[in-house]
CSV table of C-alpha atoms and ligand atoms in Angstrom, one decimal:
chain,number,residue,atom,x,y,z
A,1464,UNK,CA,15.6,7.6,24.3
A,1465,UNK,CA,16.9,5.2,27.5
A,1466,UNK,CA,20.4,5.2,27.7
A,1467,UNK,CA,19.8,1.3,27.2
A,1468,UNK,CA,18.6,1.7,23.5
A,1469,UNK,CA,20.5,0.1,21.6
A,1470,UNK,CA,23.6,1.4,19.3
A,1471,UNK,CA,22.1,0.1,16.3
A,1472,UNK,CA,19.2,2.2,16.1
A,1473,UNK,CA,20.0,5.0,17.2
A,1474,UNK,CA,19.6,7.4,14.6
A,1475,UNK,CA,16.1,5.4,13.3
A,1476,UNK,CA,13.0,7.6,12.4
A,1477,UNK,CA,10.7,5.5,12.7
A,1478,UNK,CA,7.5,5.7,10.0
A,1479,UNK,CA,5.0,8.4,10.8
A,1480,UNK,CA,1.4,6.4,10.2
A,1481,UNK,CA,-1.7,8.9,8.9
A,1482,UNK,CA,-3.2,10.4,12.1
A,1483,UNK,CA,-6.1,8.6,13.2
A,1484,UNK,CA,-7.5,11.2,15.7
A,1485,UNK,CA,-10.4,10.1,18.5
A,1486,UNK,CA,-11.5,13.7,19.6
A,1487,UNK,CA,-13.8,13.9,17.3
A,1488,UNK,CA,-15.9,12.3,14.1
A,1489,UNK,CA,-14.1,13.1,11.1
A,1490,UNK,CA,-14.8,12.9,7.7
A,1491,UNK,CA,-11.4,10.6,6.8
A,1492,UNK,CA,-9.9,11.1,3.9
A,1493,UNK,CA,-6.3,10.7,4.9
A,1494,UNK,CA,-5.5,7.0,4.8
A,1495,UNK,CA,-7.3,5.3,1.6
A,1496,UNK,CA,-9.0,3.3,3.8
A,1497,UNK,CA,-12.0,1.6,2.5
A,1498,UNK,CA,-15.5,3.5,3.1
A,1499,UNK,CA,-17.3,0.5,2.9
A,1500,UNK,CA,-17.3,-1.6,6.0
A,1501,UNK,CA,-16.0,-5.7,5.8
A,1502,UNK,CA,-17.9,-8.1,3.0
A,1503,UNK,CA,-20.5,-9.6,5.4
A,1504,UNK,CA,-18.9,-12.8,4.1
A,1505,UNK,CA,-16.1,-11.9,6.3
A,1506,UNK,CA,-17.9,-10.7,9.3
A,1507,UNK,CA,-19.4,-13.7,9.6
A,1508,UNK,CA,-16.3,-16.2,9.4
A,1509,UNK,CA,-14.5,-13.6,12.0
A,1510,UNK,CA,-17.3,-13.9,14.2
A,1511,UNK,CA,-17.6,-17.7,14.0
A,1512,UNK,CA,-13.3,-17.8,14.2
A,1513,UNK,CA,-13.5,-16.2,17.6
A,1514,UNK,CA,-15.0,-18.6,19.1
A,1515,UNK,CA,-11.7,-20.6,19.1
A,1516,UNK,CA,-9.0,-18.3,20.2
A,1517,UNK,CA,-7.8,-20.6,22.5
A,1518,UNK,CA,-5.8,-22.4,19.8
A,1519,UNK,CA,-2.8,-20.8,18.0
A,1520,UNK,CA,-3.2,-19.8,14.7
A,1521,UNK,CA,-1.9,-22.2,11.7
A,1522,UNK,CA,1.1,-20.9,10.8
A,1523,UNK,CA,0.8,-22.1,7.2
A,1524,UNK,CA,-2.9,-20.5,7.0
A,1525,UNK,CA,-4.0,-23.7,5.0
A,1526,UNK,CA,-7.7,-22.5,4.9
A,1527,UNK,CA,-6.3,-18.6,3.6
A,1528,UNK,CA,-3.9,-20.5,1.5
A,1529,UNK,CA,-5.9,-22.5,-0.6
A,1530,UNK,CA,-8.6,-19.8,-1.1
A,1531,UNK,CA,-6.4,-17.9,-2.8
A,1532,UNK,CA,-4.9,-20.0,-4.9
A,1533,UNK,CA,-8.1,-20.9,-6.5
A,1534,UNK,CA,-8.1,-17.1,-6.3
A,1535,UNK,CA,-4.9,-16.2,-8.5
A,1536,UNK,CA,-4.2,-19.4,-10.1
A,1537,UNK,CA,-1.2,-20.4,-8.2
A,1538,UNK,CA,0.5,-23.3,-6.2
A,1539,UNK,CA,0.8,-23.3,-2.2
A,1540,UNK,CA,4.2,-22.4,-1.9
A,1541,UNK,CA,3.9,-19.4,-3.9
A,1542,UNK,CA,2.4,-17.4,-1.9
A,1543,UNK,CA,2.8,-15.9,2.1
A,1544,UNK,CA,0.2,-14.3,4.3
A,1545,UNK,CA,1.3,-11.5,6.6
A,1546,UNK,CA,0.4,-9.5,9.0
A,1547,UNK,CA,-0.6,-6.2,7.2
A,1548,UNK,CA,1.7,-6.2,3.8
A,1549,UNK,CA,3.6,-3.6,5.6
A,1550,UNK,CA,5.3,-7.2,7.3
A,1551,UNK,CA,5.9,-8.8,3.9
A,1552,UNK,CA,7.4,-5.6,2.7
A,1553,UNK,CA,10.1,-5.7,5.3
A,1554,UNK,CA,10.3,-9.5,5.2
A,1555,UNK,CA,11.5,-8.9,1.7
A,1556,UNK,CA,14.4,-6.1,2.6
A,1557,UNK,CA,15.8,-8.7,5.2
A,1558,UNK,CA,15.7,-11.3,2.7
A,1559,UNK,CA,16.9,-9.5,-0.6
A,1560,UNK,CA,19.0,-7.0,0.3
A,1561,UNK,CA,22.5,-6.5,2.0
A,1562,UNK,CA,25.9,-4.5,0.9
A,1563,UNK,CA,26.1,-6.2,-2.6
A,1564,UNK,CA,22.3,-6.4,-3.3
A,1565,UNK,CA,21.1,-2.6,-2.2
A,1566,UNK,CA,17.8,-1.3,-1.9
A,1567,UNK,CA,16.2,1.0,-5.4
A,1568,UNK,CA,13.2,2.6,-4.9
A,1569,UNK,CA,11.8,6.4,-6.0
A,1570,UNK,CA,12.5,9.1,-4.2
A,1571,UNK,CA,8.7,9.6,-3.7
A,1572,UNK,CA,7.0,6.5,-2.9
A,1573,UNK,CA,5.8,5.1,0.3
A,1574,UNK,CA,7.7,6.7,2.6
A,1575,UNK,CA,7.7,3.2,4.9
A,1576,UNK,CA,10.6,1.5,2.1
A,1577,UNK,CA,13.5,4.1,4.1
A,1578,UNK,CA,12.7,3.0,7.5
A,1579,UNK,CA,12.3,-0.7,6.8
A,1580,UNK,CA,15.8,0.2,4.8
A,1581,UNK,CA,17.3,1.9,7.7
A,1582,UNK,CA,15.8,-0.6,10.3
A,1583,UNK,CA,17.7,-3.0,8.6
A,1584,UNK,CA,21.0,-1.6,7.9
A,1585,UNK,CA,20.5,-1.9,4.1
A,1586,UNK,CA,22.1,0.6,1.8
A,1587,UNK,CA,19.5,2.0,-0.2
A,1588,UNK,CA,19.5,4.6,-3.2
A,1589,UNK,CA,16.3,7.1,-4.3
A,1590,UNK,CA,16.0,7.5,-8.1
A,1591,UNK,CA,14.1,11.1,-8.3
A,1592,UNK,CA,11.0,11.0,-10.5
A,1593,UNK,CA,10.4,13.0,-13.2
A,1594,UNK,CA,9.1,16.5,-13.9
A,1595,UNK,CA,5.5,14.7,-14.3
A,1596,UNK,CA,6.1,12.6,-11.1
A,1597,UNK,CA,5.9,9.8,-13.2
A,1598,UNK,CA,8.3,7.2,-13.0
A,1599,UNK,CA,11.0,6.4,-16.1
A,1600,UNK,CA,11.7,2.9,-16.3
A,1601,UNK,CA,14.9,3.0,-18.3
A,1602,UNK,CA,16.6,4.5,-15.1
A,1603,UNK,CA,15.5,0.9,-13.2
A,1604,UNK,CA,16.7,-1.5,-16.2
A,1605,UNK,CA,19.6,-3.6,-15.7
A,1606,UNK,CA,21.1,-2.3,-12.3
A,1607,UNK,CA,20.9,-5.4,-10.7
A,1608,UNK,CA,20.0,-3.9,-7.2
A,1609,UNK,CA,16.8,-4.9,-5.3
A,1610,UNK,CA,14.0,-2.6,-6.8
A,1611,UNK,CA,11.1,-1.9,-4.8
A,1612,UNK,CA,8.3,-0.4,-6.6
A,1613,UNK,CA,4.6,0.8,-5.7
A,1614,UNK,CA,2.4,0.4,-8.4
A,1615,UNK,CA,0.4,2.8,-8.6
A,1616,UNK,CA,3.0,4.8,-7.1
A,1617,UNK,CA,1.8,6.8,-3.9
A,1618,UNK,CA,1.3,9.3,-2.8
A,1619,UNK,CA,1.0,10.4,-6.9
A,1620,UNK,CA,-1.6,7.4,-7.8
A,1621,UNK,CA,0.0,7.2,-11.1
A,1622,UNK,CA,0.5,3.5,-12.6
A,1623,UNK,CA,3.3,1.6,-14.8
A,1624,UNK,CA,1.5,-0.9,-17.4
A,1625,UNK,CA,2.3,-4.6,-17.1
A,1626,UNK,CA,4.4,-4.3,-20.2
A,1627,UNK,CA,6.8,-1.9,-18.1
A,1628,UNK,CA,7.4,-3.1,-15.5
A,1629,UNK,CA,8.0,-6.7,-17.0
A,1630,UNK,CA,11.2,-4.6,-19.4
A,1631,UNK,CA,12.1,-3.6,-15.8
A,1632,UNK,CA,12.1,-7.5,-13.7
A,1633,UNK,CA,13.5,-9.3,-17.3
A,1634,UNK,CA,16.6,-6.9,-17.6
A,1635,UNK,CA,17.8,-7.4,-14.1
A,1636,UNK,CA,19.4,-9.9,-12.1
A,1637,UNK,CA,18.2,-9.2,-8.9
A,1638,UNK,CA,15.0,-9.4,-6.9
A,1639,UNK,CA,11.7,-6.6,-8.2
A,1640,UNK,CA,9.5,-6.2,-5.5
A,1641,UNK,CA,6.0,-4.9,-6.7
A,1642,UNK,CA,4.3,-3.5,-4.4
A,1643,UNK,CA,0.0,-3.8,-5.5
A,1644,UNK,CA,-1.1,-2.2,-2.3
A,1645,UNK,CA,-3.6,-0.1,-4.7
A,1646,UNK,CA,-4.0,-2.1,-8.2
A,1647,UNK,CA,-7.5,-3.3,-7.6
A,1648,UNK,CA,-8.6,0.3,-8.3
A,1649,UNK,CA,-7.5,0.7,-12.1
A,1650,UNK,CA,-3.8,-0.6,-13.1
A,1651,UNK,CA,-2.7,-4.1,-14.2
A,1652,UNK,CA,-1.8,-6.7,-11.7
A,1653,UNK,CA,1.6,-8.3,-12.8
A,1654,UNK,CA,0.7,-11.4,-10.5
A,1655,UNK,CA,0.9,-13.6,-13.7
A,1656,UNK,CA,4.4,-12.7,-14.3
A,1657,UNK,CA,5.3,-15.0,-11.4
A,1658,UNK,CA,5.5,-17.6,-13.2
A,1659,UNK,CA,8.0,-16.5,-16.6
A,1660,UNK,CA,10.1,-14.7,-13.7
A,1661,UNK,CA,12.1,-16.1,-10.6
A,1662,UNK,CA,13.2,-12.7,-9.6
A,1663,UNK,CA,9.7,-10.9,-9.2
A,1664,UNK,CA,7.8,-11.2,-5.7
A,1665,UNK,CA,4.4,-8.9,-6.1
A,1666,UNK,CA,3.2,-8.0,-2.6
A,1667,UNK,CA,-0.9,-7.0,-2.1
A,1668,UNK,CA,-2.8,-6.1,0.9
A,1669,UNK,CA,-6.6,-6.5,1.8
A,1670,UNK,CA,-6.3,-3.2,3.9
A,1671,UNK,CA,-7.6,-0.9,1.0
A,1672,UNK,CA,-9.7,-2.9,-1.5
A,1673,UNK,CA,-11.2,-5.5,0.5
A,1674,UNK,CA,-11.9,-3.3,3.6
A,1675,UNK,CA,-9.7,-5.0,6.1
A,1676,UNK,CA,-7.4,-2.4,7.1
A,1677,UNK,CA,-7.4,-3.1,10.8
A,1678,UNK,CA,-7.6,-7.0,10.2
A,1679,UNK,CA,-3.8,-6.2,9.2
A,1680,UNK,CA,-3.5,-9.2,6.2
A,1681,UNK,CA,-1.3,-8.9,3.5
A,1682,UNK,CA,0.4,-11.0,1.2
A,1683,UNK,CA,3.3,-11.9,-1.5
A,1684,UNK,CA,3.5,-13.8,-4.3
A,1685,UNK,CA,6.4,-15.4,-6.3
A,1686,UNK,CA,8.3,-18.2,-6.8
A,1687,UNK,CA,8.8,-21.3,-5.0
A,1688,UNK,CA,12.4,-20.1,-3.7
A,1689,UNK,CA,11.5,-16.7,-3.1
A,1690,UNK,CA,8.6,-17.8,-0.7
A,1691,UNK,CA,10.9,-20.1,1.1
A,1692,UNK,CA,13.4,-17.6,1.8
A,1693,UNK,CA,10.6,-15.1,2.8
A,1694,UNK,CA,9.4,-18.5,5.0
A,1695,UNK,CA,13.1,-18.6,6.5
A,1696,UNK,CA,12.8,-15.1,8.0
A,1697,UNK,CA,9.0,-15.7,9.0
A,1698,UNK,CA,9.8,-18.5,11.1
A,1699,UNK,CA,12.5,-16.9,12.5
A,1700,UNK,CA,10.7,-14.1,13.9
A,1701,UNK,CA,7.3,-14.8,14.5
A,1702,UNK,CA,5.2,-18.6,13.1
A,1703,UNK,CA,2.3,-16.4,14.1
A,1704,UNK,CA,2.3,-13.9,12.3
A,1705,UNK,CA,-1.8,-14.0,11.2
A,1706,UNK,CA,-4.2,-14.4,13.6
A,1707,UNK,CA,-6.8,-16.7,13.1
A,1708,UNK,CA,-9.7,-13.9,12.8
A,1709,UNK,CA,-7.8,-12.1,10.3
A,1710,UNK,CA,-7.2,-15.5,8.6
A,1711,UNK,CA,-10.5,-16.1,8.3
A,1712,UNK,CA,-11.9,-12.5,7.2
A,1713,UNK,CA,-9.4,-13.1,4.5
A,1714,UNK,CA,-11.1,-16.3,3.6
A,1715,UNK,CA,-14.5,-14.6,3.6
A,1716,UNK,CA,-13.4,-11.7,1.4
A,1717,UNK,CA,-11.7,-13.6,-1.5
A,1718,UNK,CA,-14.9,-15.7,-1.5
A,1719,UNK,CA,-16.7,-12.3,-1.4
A,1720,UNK,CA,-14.9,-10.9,-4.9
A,1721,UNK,CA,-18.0,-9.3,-6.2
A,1722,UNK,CA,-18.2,-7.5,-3.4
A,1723,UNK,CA,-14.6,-6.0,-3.2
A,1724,UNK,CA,-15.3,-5.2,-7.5
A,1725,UNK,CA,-18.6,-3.5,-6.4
A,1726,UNK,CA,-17.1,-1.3,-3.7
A,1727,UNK,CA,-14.0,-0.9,-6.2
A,1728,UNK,CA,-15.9,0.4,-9.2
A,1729,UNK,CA,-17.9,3.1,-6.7
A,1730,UNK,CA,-14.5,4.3,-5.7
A,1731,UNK,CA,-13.4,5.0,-9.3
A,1732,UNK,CA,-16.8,6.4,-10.3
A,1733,UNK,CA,-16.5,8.6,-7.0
A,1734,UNK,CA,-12.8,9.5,-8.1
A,1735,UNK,CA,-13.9,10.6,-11.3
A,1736,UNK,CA,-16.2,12.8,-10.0
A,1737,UNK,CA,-13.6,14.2,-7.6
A,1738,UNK,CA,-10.8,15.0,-10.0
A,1739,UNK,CA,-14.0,17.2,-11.8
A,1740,UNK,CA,-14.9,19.1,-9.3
A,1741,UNK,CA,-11.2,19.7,-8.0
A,1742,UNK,CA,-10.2,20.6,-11.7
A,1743,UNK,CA,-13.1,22.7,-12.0
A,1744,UNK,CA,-12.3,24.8,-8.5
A,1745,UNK,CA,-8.4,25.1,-10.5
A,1746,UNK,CA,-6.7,21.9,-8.6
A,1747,UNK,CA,-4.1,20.5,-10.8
A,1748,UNK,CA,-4.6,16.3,-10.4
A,1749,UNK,CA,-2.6,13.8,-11.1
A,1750,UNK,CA,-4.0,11.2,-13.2
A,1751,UNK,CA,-4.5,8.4,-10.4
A,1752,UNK,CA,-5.0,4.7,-11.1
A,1753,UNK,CA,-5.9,4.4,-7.4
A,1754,UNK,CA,-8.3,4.9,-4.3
A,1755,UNK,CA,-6.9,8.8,-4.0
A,1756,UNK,CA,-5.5,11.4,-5.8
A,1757,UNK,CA,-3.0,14.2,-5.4
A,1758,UNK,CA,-4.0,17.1,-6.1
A,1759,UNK,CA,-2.2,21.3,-6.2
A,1760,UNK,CA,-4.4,24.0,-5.6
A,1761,UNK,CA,-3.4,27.6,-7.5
A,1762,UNK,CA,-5.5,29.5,-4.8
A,1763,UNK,CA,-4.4,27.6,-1.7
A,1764,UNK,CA,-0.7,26.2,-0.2
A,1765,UNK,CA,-1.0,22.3,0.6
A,1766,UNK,CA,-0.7,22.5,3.9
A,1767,UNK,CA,-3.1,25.2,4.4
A,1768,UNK,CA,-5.6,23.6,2.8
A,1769,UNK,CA,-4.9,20.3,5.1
A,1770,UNK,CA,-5.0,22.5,8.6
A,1771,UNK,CA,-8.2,24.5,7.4
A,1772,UNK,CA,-10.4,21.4,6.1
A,1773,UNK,CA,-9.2,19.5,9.4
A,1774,UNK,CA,-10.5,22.4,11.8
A,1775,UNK,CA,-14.3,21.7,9.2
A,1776,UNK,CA,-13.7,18.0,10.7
A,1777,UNK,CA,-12.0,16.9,7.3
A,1778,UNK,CA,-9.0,14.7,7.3
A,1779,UNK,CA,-6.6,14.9,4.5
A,1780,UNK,CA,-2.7,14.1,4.2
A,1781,UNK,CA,-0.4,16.5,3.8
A,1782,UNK,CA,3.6,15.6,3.4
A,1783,UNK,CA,6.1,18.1,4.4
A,1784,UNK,CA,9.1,17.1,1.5
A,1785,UNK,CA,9.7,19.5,-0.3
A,1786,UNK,CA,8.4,19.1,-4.0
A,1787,UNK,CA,5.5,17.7,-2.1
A,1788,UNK,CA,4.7,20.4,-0.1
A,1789,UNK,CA,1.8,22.2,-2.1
A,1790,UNK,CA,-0.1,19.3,-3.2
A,1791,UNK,CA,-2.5,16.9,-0.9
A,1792,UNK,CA,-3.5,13.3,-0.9
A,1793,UNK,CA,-7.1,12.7,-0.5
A,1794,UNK,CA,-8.9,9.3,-0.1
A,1795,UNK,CA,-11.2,8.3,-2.3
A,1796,UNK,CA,-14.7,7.9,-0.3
A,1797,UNK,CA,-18.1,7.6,-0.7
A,1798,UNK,CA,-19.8,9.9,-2.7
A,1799,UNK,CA,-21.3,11.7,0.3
A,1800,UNK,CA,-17.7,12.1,1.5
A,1801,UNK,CA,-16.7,13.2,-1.4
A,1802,UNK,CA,-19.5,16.0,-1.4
A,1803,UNK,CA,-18.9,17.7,1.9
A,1804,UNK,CA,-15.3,18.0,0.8
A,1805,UNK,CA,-15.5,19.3,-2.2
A,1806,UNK,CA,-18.1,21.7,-0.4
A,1807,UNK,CA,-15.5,22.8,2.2
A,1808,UNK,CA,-12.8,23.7,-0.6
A,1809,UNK,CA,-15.5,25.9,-2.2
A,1810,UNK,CA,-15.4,27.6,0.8
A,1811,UNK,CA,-11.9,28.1,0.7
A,1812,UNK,CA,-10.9,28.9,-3.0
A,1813,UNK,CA,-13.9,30.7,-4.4
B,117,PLP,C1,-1.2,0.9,2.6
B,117,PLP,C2,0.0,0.5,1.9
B,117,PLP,C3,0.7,-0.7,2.2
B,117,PLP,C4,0.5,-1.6,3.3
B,117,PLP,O1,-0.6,-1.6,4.0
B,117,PLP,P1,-0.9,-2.8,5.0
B,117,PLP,O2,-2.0,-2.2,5.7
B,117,PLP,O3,0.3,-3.0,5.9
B,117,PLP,O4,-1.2,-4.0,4.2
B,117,PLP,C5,1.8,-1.0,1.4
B,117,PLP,N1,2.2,-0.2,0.4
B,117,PLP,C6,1.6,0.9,0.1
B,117,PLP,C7,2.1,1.7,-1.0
B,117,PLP,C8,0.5,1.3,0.8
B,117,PLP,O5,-0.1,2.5,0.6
């Protein structure tokens, strides 16, 4: 730290990102990236988008915009494009939260909501899970603080229903942010609920499903007032937050849904293979609505499994809290993928 850093963030840990090693090839598991490479749609408008960088970006993305509202069935000032729904998430704790509206999320969930908390001198409060990891919904009705939910939940995969989380957003006051990083891979989207509810904002990202991780696009959508105060912060801090290229992959891949519900119904095929084979080798899994699972091995301790399967060139996430400590989250691949891992755990359990 330079003695010129300043007061205010001080004592900030910053978010620690999946490692994304370049010694060698690995087989990459730790991120729930995508396996399959951009909709060619998308390649193709990227490539032909380059070829005006010269320009500044729109900073309404009309082209993204209208594309997805034909998309979701929505009106123009619902929704905001990011960069990355990492930017939206944080766009939201600046704009909902302060002393008297505090920050609600589990305390496992993605472990960015306590930094963009922190970052932003927000109060915040964890509500634990349960036994099961899964999340109990009375604890979240009627408290009138800024809930921030992933759904499904990570690192655990598991999902609320649509019903659920609606008891949740029409018993409070207060803004429910829904985060749908992973809903294309099993749960419900509550993108509808939009419209009955002025207090719900659902963010999604085209980083997992729609194979655009490095593009960095991401989005929320709500009502007309919640976009325009989510508008207030963008243009305070940067008009340009999309690039053009990653505008226009977006474009491409929306156009491209069949492609993204292709690559999506591999992954959940692949995932139920995976949760066999782990079961069968004595993994306890939880049940995952998403492009990973998380799984407990009664042979091997989380984060020995992680070091041993990275030294076979296999990258998996392993999370050093506590109740966390002997389980692993593993990505979802192709089937091929999935093969040589479950291979490599043979190895190291039977
Ligand atoms: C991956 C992820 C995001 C954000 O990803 P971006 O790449 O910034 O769009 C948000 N929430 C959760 C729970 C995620 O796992």
């Amino acid at each position: 730290m330079s003695k010129y850093f300043s007061n205010k963030y001080q004592s900030l840990v910053p978010y620690t990102p999946g490692e994304q090693p370049k010694d060698q090839k690995y087989n990459k598991l730790n991120t729930n990236e995508s396996p399959f490479t951009p909709s060619p749609k998308a390649i193709e408008y990227m490539n032909e988008a380059a070829k005006n960088l010269q320009l500044y970006s729109d900073p309404d993305c009309t082209r993204l915009v209208n594309t997805a509202c034909e998309y979701f069935g929505i009106e123009k000032d619902e929704i905001l494009f990011t960069n990355g729904s990492d930017e939206i998430l944080n766009f939201a704790f600046m704009a909902f939260c302060d002393k008297d509206h505090p920050a609600v999320f589990p305390d496992i969930t993605y472990g960015f909501y306590p930094v963009f908390a922190e970052m932003n001198g927000i109060p915040y409060e964890e509500i634990p899970l349960e036994d099961d990891f899964s999340i109990d919904i009375e604890k979240y009705k009627g408290i009138n603080k800024t809930i921030f939910i992933a759904n499904p939940n990570a690192p655990t995969g598991i999902a609320l229903s649509k019903g659920q989380i609606e008891e949740i957003v029409k018993s409070n006051d207060s803004v429910i942010v829904i985060d749908e990083a992973y809903v294309d891979f099993g749960a419900e989207s509550v993108v509808e609920l939009t419209k009955k509810y002025d207090n719900l904002l659902v963010t999604q990202t085209f980083s997992k499903s729609r194979s655009l991780a490095g593009a960095r696009l991401g989005f929320g959508i709500g009502c007309k007032a919640l976009i325009q105060d989510l508008n207030t912060i963008k243009y305070s801090t940067n008009p340009y937050n999309v690039n053009t290229v990653s505008m226009m992959a977006g474009v491409g891949a929306l156009e491209d849904d069949k492609y993204m519900k292709e690559n999506c119904k591999t992954v959940m095929a692949n995932r139920v293979y995976t949760v066999m084979e782990l079961e069968r080798l004595g993994f306890e899994v939880l049940p995952s609505s998403s492009n990973f699972v998380f799984a407990k091995s009664n042979k091997i301790g989380g984060k020995e499994l992680y070091l041993n399967l990275k030294e076979k060139g296999i990258l998996i996430r392993h999370f050093e809290k506590d109740r966390l400590f002997d389980y692993n989250r593993i990505t979802i691949g192709s089937l091929d993928q999935m093969k040589a891992l479950i291979k490599a755990i043979e190895e190291e359990v039977l």
